[in-house]
PDB file of C-alpha atoms and ligand atoms in Angstrom:
ATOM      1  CA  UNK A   1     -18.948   3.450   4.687  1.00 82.00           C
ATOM      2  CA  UNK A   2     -22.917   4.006   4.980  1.00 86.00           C
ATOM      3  CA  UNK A   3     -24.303   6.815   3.728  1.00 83.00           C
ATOM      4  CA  UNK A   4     -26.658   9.229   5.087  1.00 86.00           C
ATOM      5  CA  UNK A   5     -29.673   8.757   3.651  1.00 83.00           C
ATOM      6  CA  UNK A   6     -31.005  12.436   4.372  1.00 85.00           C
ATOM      7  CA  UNK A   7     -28.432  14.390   3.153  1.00 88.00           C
ATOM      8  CA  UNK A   8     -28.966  16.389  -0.146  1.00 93.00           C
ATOM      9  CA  UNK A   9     -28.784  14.333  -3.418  1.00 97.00           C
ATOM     10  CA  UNK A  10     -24.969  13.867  -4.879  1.00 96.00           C
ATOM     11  CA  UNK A  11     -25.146  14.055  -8.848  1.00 97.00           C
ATOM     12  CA  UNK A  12     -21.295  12.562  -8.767  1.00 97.00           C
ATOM     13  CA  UNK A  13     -22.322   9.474  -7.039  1.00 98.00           C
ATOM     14  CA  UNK A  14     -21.111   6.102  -8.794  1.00 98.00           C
ATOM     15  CA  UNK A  15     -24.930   5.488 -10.198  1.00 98.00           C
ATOM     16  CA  UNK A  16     -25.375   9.069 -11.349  1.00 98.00           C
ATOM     17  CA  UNK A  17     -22.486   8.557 -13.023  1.00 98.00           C
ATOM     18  CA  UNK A  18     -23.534   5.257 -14.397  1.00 98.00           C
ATOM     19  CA  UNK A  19     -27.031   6.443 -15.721  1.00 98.00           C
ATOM     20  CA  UNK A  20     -25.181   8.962 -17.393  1.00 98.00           C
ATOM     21  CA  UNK A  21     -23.340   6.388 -18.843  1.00 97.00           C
ATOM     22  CA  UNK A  22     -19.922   8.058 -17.824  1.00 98.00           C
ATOM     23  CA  UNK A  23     -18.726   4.696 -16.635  1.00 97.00           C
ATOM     24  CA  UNK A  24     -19.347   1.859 -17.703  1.00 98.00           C
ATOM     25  CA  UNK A  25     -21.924  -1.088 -16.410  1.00 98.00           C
ATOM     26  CA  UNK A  26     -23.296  -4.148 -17.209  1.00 98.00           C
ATOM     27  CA  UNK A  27     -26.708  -2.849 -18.322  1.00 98.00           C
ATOM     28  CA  UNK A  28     -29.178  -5.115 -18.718  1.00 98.00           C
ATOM     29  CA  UNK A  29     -32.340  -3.698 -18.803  1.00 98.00           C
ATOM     30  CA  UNK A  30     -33.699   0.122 -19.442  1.00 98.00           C
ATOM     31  CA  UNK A  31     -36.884   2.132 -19.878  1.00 98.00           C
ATOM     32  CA  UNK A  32     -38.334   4.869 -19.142  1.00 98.00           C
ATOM     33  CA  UNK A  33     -38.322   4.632 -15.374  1.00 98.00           C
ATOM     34  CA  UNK A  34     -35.353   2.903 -14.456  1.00 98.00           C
ATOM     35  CA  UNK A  35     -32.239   0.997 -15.485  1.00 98.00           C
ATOM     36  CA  UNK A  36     -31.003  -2.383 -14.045  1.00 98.00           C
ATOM     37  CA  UNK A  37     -27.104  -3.528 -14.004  1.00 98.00           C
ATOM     38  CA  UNK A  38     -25.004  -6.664 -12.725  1.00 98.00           C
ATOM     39  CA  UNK A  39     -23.798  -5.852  -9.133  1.00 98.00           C
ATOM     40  CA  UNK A  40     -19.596  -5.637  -9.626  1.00 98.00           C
ATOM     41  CA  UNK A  41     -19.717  -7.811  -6.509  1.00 98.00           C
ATOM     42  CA  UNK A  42     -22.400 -10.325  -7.299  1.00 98.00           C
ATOM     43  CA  UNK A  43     -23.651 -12.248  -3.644  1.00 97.00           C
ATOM     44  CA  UNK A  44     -25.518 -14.651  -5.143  1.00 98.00           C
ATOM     45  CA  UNK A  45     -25.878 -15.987  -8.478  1.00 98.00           C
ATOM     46  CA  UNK A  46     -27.935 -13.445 -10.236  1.00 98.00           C
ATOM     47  CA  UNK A  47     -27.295 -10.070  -8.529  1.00 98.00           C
ATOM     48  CA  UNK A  48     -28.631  -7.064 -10.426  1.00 99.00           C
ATOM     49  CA  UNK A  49     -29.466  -3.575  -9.445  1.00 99.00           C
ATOM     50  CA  UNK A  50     -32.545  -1.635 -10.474  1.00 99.00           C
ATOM     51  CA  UNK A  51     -32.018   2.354 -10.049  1.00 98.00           C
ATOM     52  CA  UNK A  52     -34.579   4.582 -10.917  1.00 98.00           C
ATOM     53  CA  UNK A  53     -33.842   7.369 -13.357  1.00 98.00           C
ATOM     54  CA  UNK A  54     -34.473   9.877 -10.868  1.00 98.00           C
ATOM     55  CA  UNK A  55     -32.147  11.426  -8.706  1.00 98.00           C
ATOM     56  CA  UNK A  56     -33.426   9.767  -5.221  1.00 98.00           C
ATOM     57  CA  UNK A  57     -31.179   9.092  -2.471  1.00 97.00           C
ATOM     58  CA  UNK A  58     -33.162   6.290  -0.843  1.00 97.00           C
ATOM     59  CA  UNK A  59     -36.064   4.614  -0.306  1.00 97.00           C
ATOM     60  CA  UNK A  60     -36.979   6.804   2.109  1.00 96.00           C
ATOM     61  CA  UNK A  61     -36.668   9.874  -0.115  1.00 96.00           C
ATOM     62  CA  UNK A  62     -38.356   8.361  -3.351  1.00 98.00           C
ATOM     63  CA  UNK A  63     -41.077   7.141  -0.864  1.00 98.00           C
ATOM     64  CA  UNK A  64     -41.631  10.479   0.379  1.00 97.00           C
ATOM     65  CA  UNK A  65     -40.999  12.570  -3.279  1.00 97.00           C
ATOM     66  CA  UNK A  66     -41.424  10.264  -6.680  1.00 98.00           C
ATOM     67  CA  UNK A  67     -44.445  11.018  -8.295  1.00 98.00           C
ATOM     68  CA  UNK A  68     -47.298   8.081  -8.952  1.00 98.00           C
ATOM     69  CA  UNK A  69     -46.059   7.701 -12.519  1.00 98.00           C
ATOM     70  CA  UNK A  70     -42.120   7.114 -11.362  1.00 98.00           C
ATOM     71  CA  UNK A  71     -42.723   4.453  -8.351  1.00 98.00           C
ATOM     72  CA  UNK A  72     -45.322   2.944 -10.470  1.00 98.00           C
ATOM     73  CA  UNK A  73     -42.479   2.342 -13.427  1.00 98.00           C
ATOM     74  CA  UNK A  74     -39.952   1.631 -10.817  1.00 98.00           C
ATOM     75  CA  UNK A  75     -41.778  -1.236  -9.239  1.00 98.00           C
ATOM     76  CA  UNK A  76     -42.718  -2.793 -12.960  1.00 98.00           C
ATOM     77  CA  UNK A  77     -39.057  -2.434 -13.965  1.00 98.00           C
ATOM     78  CA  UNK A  78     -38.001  -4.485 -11.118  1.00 99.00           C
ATOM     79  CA  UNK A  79     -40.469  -7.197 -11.696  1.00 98.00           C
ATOM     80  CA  UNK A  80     -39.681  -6.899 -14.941  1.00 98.00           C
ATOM     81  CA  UNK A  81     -36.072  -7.439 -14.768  1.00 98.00           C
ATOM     82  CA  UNK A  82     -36.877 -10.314 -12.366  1.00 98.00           C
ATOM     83  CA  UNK A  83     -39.079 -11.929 -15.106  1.00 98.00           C
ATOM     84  CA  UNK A  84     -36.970 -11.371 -17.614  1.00 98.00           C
ATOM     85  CA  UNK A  85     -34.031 -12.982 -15.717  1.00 98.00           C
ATOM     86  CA  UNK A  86     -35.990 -16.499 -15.309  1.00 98.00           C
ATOM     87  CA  UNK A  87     -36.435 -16.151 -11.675  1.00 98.00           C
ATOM     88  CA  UNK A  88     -40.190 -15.976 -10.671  1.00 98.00           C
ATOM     89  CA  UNK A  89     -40.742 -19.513 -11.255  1.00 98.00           C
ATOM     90  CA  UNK A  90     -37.823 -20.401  -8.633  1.00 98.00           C
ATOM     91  CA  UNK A  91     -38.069 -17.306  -6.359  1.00 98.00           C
ATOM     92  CA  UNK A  92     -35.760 -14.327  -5.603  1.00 98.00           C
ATOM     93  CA  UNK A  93     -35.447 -11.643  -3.025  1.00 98.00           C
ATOM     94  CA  UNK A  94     -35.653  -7.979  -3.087  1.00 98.00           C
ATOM     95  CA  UNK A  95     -33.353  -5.511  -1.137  1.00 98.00           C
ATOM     96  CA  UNK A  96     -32.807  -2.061  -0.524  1.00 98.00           C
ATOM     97  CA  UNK A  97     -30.734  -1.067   2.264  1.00 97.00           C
ATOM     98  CA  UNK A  98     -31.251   2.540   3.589  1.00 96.00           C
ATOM     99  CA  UNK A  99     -28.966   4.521   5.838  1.00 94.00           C
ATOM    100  CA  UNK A 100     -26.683   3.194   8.533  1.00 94.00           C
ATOM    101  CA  UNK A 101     -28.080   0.123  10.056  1.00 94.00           C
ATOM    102  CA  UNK A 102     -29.234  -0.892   6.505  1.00 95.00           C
ATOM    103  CA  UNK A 103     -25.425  -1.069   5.362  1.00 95.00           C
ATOM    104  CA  UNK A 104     -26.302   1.603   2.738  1.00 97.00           C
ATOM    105  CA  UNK A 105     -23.525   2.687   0.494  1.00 97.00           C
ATOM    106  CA  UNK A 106     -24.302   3.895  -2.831  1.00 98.00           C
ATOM    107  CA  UNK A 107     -26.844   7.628  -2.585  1.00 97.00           C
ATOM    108  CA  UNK A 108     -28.952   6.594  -5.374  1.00 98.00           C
ATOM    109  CA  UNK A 109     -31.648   4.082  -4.324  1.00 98.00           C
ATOM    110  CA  UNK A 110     -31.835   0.893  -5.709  1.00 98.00           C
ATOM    111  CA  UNK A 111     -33.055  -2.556  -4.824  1.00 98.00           C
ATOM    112  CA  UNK A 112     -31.013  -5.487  -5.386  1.00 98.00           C
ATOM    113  CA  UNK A 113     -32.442  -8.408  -7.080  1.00 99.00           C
ATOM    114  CA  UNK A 114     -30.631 -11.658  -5.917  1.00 98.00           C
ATOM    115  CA  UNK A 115     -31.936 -14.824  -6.647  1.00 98.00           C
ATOM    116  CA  UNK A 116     -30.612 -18.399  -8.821  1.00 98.00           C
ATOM    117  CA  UNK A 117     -29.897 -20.307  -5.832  1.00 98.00           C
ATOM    118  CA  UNK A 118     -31.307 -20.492  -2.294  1.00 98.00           C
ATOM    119  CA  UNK A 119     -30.786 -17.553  -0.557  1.00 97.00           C
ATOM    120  CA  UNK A 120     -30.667 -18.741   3.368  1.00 95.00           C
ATOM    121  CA  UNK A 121     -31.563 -16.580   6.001  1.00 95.00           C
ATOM    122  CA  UNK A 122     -32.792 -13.037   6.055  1.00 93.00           C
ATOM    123  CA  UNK A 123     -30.911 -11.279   7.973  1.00 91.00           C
ATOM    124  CA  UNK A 124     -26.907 -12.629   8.832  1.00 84.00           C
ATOM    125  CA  UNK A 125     -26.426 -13.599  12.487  1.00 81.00           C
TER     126      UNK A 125
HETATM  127  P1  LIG B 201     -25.639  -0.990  -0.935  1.00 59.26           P
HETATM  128  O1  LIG B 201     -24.767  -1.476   0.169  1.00 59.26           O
HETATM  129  O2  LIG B 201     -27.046  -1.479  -0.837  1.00 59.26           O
HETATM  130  O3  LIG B 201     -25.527   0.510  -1.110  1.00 59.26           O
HETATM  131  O4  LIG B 201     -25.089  -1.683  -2.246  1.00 59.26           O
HETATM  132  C1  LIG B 201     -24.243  -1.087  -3.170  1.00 59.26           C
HETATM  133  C2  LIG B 201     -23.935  -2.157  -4.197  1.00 59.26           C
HETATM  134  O5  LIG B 201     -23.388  -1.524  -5.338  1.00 59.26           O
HETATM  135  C3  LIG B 201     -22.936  -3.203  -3.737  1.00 59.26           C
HETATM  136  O6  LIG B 201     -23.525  -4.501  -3.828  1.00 59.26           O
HETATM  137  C4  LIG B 201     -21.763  -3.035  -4.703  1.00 59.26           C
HETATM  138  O7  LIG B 201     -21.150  -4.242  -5.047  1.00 59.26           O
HETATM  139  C5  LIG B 201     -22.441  -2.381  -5.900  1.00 59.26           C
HETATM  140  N1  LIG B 201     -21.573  -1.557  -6.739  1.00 59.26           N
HETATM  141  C6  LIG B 201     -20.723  -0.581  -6.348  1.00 59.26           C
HETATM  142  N2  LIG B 201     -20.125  -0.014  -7.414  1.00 59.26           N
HETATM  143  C7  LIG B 201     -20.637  -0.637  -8.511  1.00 59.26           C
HETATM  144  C8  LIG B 201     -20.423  -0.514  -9.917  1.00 59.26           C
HETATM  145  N3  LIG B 201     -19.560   0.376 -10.416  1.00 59.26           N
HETATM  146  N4  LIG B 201     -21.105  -1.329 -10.751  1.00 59.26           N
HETATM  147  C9  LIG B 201     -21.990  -2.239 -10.253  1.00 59.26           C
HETATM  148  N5  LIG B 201     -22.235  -2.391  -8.941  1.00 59.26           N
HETATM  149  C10 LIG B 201     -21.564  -1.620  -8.078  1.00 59.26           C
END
């Protein structure tokens, strides 16, 4: 089910819970800024999630309320799990779905980094 990406912040949503390390994850990257984890249901061949430490519901809220410093980190964790995963020489894509035509489901933004193969179009039709 989407989510709706301007309700309130949940702190028992399945990344809170993850950053707190209260269940487990694939972690593959941390830092100050962010953390980054295998997707349970990978789409393509590398499929990992960057979430910022922050409690953000979306892109539109950490748009609107991170600070300088925390989108600045965000960003460079993403490229740097993206480096650090062997794909900038090949090429990967970057996603973050928001709300209900985005197909949103976890409130705690993140962008998906998928990549390792050729990714086809877009957008499905
Ligand atoms: P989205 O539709 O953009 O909200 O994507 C949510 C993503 O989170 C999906 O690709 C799920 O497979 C992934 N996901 C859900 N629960 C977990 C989990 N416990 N560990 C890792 N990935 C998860």
């Amino acid at each position: 089910m989407p989510i709706d990406p301007t309700r309130p912040y949940d702190d028992q949503n399945i990344f809170a819970k993850i950053l707190r390390g209260e269940i487990p994850s694939a972690r593959v990257y941390e830092d100050e800024w962010a953390i980054a984890f295998e997707d349970i249901h990978p789409q393509a061949a590398v499929h990992t999630l960057v979430i910022p430490r922050g409690a953000y519901v979306s892109w539109d809220d950490f748009s609107a309320r991170a600070s300088a410093e925390e989108i600045a980190g965000f960003v460079r964790a993403v490229g740097a799990v993206a480096r650090a995963k062997g794909l900038v020489e090949t090429g990967y894509r970057l996603l973050a779905n928001t709300g209900r035509h985005g197909g949103q489901e976890v409130p705690h933004l993140h962008v998906h980094i998928l990549g390792g193969q050729p990714l086809g179009a877009m957008i499905a039709r």
